[in-house]
PDB file of C-alpha atoms in Angstrom:
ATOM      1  CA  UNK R   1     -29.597  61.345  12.865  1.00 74.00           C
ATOM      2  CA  UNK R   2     -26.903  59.609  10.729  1.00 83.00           C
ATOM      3  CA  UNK R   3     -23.278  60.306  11.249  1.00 90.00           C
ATOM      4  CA  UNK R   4     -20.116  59.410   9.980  1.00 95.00           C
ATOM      5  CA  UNK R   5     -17.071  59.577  12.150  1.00 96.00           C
ATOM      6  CA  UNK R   6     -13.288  59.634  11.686  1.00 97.00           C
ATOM      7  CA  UNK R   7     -11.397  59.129  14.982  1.00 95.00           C
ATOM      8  CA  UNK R   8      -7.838  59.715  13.490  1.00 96.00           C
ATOM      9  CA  UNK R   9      -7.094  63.271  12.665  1.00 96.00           C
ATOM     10  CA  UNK R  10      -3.945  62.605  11.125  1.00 97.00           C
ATOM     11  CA  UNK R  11      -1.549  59.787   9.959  1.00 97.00           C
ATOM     12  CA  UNK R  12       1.439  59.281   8.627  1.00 97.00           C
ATOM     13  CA  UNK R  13       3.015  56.280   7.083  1.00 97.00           C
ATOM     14  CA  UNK R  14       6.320  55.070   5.302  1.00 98.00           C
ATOM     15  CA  UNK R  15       6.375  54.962   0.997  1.00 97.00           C
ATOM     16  CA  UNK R  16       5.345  51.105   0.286  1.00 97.00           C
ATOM     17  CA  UNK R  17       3.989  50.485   3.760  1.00 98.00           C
ATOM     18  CA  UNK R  18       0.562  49.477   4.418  1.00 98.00           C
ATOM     19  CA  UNK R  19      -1.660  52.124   6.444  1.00 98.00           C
ATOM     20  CA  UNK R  20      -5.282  51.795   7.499  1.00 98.00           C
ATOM     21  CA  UNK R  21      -7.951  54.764   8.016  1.00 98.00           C
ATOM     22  CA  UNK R  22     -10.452  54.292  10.641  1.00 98.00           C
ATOM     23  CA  UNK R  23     -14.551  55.164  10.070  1.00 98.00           C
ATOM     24  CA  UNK R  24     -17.529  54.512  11.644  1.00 97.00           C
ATOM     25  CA  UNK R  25     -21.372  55.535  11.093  1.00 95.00           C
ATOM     26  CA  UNK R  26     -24.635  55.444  12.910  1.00 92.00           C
ATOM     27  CA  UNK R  27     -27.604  54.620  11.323  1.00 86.00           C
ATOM     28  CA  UNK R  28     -31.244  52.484  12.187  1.00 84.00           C
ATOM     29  CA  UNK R  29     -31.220  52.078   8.023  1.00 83.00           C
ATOM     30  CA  UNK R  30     -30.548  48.751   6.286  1.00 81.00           C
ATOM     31  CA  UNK R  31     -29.860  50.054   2.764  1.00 83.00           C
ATOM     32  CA  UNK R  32     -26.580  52.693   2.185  1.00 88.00           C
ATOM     33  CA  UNK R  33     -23.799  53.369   0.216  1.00 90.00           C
ATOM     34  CA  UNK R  34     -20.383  54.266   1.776  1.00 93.00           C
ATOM     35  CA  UNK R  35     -17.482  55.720   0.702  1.00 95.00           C
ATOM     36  CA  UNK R  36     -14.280  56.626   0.732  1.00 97.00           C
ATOM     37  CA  UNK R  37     -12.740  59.868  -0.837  1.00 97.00           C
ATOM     38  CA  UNK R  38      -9.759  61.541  -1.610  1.00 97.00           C
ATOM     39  CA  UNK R  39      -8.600  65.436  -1.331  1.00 96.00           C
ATOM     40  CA  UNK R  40      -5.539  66.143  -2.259  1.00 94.00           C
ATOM     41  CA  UNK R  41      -3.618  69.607  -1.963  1.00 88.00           C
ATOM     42  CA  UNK R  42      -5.285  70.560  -5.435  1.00 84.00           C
ATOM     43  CA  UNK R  43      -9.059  70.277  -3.494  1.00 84.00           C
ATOM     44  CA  UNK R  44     -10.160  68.006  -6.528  1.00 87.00           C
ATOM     45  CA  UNK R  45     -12.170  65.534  -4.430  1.00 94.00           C
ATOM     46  CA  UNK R  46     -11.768  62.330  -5.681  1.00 94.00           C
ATOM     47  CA  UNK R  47     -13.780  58.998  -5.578  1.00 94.00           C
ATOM     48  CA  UNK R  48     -11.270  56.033  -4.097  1.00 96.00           C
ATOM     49  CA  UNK R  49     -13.904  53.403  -3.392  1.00 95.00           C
ATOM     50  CA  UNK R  50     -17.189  52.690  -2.715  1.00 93.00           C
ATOM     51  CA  UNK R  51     -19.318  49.872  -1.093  1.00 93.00           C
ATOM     52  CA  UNK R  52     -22.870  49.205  -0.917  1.00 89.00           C
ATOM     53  CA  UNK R  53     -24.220  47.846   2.552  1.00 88.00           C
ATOM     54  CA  UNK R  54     -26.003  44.926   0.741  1.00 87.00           C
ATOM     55  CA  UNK R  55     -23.174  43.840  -0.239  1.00 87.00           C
ATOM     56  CA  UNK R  56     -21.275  41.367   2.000  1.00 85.00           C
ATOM     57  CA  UNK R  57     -18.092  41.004  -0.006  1.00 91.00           C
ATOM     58  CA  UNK R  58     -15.731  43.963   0.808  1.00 94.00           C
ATOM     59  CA  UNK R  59     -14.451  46.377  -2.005  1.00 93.00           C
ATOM     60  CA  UNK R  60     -11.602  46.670  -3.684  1.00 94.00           C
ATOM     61  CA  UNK R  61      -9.830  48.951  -6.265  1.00 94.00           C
ATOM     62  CA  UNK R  62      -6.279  48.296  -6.690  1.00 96.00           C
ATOM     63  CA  UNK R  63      -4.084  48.864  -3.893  1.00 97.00           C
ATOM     64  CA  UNK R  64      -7.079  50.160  -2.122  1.00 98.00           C
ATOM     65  CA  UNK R  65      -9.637  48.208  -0.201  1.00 97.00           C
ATOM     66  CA  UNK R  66     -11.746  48.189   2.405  1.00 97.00           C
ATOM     67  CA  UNK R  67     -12.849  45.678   5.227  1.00 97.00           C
ATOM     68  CA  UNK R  68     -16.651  46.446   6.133  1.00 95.00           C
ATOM     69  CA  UNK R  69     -18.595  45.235   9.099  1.00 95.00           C
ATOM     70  CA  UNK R  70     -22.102  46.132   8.842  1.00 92.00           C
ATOM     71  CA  UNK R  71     -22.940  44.525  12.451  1.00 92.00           C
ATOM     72  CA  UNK R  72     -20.293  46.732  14.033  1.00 94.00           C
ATOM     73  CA  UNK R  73     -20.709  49.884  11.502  1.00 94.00           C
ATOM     74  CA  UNK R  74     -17.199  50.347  10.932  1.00 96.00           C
ATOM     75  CA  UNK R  75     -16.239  51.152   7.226  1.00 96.00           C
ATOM     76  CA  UNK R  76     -11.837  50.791   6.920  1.00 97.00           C
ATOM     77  CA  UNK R  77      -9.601  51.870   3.631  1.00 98.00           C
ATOM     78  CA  UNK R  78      -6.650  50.164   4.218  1.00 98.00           C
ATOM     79  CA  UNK R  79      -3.967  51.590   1.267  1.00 98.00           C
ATOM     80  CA  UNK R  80      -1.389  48.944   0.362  1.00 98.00           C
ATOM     81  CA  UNK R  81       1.793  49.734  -1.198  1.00 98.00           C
ATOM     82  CA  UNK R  82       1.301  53.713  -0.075  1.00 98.00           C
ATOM     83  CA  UNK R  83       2.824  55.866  -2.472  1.00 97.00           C
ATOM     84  CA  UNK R  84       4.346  59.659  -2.926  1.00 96.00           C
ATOM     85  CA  UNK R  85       0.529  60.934  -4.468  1.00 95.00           C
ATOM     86  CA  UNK R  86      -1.530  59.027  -1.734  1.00 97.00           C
ATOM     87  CA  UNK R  87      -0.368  61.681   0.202  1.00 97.00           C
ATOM     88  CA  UNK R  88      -4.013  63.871   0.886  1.00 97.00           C
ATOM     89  CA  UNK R  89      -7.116  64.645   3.399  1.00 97.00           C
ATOM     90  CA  UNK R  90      -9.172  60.986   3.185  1.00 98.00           C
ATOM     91  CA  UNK R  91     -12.723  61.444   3.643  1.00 98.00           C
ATOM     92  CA  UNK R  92     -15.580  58.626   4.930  1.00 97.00           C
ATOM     93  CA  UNK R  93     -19.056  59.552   3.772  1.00 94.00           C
ATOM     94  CA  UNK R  94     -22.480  57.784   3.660  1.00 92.00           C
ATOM     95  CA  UNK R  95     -25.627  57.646   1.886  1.00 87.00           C
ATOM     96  CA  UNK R  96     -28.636  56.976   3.050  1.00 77.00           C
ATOM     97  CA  UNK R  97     -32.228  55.929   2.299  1.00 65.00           C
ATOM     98  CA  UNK R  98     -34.492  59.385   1.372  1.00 64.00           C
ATOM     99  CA  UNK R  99     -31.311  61.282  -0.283  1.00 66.00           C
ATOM    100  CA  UNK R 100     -29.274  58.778  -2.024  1.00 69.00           C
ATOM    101  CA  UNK R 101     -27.147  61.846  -3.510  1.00 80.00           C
ATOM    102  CA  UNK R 102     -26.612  63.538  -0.320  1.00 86.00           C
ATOM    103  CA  UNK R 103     -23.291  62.812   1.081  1.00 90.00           C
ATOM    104  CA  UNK R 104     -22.631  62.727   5.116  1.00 92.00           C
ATOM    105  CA  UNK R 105     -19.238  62.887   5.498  1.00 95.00           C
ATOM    106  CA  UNK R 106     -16.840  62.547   8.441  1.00 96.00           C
ATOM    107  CA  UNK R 107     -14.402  64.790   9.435  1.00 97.00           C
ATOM    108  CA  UNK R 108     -11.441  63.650   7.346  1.00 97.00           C
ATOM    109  CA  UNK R 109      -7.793  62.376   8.098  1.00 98.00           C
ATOM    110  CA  UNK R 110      -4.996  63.852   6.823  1.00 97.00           C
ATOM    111  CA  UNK R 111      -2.585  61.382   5.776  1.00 98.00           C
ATOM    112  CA  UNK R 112       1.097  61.758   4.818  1.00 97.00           C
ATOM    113  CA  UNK R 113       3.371  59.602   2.835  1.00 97.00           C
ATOM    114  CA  UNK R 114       6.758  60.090   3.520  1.00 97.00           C
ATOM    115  CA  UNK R 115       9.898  59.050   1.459  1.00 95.00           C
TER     116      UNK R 115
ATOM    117  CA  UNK M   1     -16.116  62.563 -20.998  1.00 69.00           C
ATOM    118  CA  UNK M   2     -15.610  66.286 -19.675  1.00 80.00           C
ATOM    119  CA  UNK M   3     -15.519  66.395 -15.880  1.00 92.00           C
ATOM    120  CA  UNK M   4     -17.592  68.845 -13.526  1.00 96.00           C
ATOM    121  CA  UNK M   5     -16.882  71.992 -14.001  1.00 97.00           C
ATOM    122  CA  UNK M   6     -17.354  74.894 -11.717  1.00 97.00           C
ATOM    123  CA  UNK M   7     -17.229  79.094 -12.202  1.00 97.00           C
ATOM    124  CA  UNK M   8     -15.419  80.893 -10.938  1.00 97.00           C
ATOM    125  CA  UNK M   9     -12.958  79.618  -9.384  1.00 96.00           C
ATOM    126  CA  UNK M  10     -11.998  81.918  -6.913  1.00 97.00           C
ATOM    127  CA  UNK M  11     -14.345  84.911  -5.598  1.00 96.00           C
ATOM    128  CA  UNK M  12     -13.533  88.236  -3.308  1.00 98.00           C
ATOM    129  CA  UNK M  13     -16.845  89.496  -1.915  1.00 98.00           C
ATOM    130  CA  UNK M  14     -17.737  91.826  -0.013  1.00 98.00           C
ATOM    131  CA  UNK M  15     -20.817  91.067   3.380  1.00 98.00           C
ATOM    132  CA  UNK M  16     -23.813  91.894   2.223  1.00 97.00           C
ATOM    133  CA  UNK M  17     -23.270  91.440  -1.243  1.00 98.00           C
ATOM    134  CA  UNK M  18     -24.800  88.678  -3.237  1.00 98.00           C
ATOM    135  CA  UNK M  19     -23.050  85.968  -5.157  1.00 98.00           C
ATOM    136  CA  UNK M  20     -24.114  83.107  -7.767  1.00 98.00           C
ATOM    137  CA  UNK M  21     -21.436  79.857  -8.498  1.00 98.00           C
ATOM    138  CA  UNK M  22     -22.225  78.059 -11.607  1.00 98.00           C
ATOM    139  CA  UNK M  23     -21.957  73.866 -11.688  1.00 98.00           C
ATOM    140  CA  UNK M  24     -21.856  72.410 -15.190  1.00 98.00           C
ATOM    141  CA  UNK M  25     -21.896  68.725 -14.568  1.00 96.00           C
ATOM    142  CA  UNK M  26     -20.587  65.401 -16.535  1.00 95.00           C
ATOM    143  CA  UNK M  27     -22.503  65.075 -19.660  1.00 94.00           C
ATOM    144  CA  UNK M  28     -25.738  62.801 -19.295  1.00 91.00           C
ATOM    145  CA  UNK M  29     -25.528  63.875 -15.670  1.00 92.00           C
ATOM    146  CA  UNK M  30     -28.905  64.607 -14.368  1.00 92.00           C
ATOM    147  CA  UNK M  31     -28.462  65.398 -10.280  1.00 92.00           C
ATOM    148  CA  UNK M  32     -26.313  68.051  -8.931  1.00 95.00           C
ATOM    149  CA  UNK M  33     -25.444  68.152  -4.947  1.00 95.00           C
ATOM    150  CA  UNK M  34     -23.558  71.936  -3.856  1.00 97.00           C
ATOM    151  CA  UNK M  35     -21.340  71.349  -0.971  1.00 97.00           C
ATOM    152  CA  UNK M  36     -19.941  73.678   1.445  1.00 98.00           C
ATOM    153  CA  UNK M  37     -16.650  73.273   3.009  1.00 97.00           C
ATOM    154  CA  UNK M  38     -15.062  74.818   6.355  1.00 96.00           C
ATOM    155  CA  UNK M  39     -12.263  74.271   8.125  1.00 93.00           C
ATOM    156  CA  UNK M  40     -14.579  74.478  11.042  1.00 91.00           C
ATOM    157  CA  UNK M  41     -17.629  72.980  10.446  1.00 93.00           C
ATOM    158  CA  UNK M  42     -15.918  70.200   7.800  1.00 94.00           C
ATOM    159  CA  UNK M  43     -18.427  69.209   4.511  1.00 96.00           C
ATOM    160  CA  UNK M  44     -21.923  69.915   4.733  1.00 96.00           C
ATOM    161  CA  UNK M  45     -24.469  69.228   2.302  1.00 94.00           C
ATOM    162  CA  UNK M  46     -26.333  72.506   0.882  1.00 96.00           C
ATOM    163  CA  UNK M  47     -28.898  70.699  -2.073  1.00 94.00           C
ATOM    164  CA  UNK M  48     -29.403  68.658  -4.696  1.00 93.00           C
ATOM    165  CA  UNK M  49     -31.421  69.218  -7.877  1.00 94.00           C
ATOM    166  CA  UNK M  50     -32.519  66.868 -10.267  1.00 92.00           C
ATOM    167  CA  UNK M  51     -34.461  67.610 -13.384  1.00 91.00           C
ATOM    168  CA  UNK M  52     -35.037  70.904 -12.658  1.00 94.00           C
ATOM    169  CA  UNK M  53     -36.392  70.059  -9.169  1.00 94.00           C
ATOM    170  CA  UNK M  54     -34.755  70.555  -5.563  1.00 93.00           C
ATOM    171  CA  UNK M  55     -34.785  67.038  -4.384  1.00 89.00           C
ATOM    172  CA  UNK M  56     -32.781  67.192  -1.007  1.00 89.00           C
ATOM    173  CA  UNK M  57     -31.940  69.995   1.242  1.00 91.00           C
ATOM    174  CA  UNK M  58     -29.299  70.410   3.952  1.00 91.00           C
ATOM    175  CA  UNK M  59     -29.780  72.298   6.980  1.00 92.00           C
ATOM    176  CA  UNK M  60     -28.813  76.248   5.650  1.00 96.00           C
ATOM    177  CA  UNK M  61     -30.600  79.440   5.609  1.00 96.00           C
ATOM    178  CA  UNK M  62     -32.947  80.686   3.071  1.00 95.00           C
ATOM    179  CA  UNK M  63     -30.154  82.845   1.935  1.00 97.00           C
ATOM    180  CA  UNK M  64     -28.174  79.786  -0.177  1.00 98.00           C
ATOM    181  CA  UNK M  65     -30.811  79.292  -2.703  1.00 97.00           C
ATOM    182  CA  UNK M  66     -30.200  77.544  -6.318  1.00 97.00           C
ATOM    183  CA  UNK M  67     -31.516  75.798  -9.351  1.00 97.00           C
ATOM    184  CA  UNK M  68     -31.292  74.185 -12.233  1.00 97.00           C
ATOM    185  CA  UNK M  69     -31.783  74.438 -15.697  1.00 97.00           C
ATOM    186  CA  UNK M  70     -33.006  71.717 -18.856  1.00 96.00           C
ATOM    187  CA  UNK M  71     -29.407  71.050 -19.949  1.00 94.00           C
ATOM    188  CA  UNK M  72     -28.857  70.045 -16.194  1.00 95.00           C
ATOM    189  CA  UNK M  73     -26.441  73.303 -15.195  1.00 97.00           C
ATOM    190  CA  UNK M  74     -26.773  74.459 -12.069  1.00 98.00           C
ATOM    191  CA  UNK M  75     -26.537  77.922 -10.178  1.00 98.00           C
ATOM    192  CA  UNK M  76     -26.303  78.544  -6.479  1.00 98.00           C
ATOM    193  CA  UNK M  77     -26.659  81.868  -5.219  1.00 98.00           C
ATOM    194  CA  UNK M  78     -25.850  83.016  -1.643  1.00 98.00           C
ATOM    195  CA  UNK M  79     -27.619  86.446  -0.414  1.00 95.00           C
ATOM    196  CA  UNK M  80     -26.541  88.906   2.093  1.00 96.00           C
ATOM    197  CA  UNK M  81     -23.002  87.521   2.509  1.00 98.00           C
ATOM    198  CA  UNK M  82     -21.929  87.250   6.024  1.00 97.00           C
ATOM    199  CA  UNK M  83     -17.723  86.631   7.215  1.00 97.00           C
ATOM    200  CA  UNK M  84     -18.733  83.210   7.655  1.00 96.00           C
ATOM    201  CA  UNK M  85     -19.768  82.362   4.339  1.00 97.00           C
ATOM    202  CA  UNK M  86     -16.235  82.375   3.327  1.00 98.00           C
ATOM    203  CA  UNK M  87     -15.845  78.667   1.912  1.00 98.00           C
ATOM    204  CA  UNK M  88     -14.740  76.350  -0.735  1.00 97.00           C
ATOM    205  CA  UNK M  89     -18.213  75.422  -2.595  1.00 98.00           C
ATOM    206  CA  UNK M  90     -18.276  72.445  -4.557  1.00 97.00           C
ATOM    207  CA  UNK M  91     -20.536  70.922  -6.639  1.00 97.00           C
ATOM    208  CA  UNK M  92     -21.137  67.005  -7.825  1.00 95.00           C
ATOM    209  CA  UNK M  93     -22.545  65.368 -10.075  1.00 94.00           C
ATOM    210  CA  UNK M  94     -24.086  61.977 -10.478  1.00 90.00           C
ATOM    211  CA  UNK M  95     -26.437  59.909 -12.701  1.00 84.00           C
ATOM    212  CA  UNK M  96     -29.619  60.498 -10.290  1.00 73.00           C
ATOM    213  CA  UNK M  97     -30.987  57.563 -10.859  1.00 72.00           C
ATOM    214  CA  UNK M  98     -30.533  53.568 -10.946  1.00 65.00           C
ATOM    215  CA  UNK M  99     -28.477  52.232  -8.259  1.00 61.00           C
ATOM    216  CA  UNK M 100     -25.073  54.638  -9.131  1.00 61.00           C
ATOM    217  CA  UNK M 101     -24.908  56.627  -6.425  1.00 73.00           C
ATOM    218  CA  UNK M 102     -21.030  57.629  -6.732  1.00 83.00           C
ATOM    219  CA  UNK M 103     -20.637  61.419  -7.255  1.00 90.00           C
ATOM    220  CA  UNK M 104     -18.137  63.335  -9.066  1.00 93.00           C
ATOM    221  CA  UNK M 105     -16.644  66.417  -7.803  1.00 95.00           C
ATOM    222  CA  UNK M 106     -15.621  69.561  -9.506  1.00 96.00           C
ATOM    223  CA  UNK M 107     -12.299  71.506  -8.576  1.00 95.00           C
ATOM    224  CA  UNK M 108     -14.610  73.982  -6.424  1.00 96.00           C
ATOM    225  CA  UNK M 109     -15.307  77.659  -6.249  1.00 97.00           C
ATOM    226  CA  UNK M 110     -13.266  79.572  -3.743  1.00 97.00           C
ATOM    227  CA  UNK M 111     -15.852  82.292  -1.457  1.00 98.00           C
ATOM    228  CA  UNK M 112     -13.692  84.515  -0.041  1.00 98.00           C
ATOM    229  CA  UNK M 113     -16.041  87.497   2.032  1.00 98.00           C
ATOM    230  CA  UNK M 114     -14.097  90.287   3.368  1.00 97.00           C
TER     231      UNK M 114
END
């Protein structure tokens, strides 16, 4: 069965520091799509970034980015510049082969951004 | 473009009642996934429908049923409510096909079952 786990319940990191979230997923499959969303105290779940396993080049969206390593099936967001609003529950999830629109997610990590 | 849209947002029922959550998705949207979330048992996948057709099912009883309808809306409906049923449903949508996989969330219905 596929899974997606995320090791670190909770972090916390300074306003303009750099923090990095932790994933990892199991899978036999060679094709996927992972990503990395964003639930903030609203509940709106929001799409930060995405990366397709086919891909080598990792993906970036601003201050956001990720460092993939297929061999090792670990999946990072590393948020530069952390800011006030990054402040919400960060979610890993995968796609898979057979259900391309049915998100496996990990269990979150809460992260804080303090002043 | 509108985003996803769900009704109601919140929702006091009472166990063994029966409830139904509507999903209206991102226009030109053709697949809708429903989503449960629990503190306990995190984000689970409940279905997806695409053109009218369940294309993927999670692992839930035959009591969380739904469907779709031409304009690509979507209803779930949950049966005999039960304490545990008490989640925050949400619904996404995405373009079902090509190679777009990314889905968009709505804000989420709130299942409260007293």
């Amino acid at each position: 069965a596929q899974t997606v786990t995320q090791s670190q319940p909770e972090m916390s990191v300074q306003e303009a520091e750099t923090v990095t979230l932790s994933c990892t997923y199991d899978t036999s499959e060679n094709n996927y799509y992972l990503f990395w969303y964003k639930q903030p105290p609203s509940r709106q779940m929001i799409l930060v970034i995405r990366q397709e396993a086919y891909k080598q080049q990792n993906a970036t969206e601003n201050r956001f980015s990720v460092n993939f390593q297929k061999a090792a099936k670990s999946f990072s967001l590393k948020i530069s510049d952390s800011q006030l609003g990054d402040t919400a529950m960060y979610f890993c999830a995968s796609t898979f082969s057979g259900g391309y629109n049915k998100l496996i997610f990990g269990a979150g990590t809460r992260l804080a951004v303090h002043p | 473009k509108a985003g996803v849209t769900q009704t109601p947002r919140y929702l006091i029922k009472t166990r063994g009642q029966q409830v139904t959550l509507s999903c209206s998705p991102i226009s030109g949207h053709r697949s809708v996934s429903w989503y449960q979330q629990t503190p306990g048992q995190g984000l689970q996948f409940l279905f997806e429908y695409f053109s009218e057709t369940q294309r993927n099912k999670g692992n839930f009883p035959g009591r969380f049923s739904g469907r779709q309808f031409s304009n690509s809306r979507s209803e779930m409906n949950v049966s005999t409510l039960e304490l545990g049923d008490s989640a925050l449903y949400l619904c996404a949508s995405s373009p079902g096909t090509g190679r777009t996989y990314e889905q968009y969330f709505g804000p989420g219905t709130r299942l409260t079952v007293t």
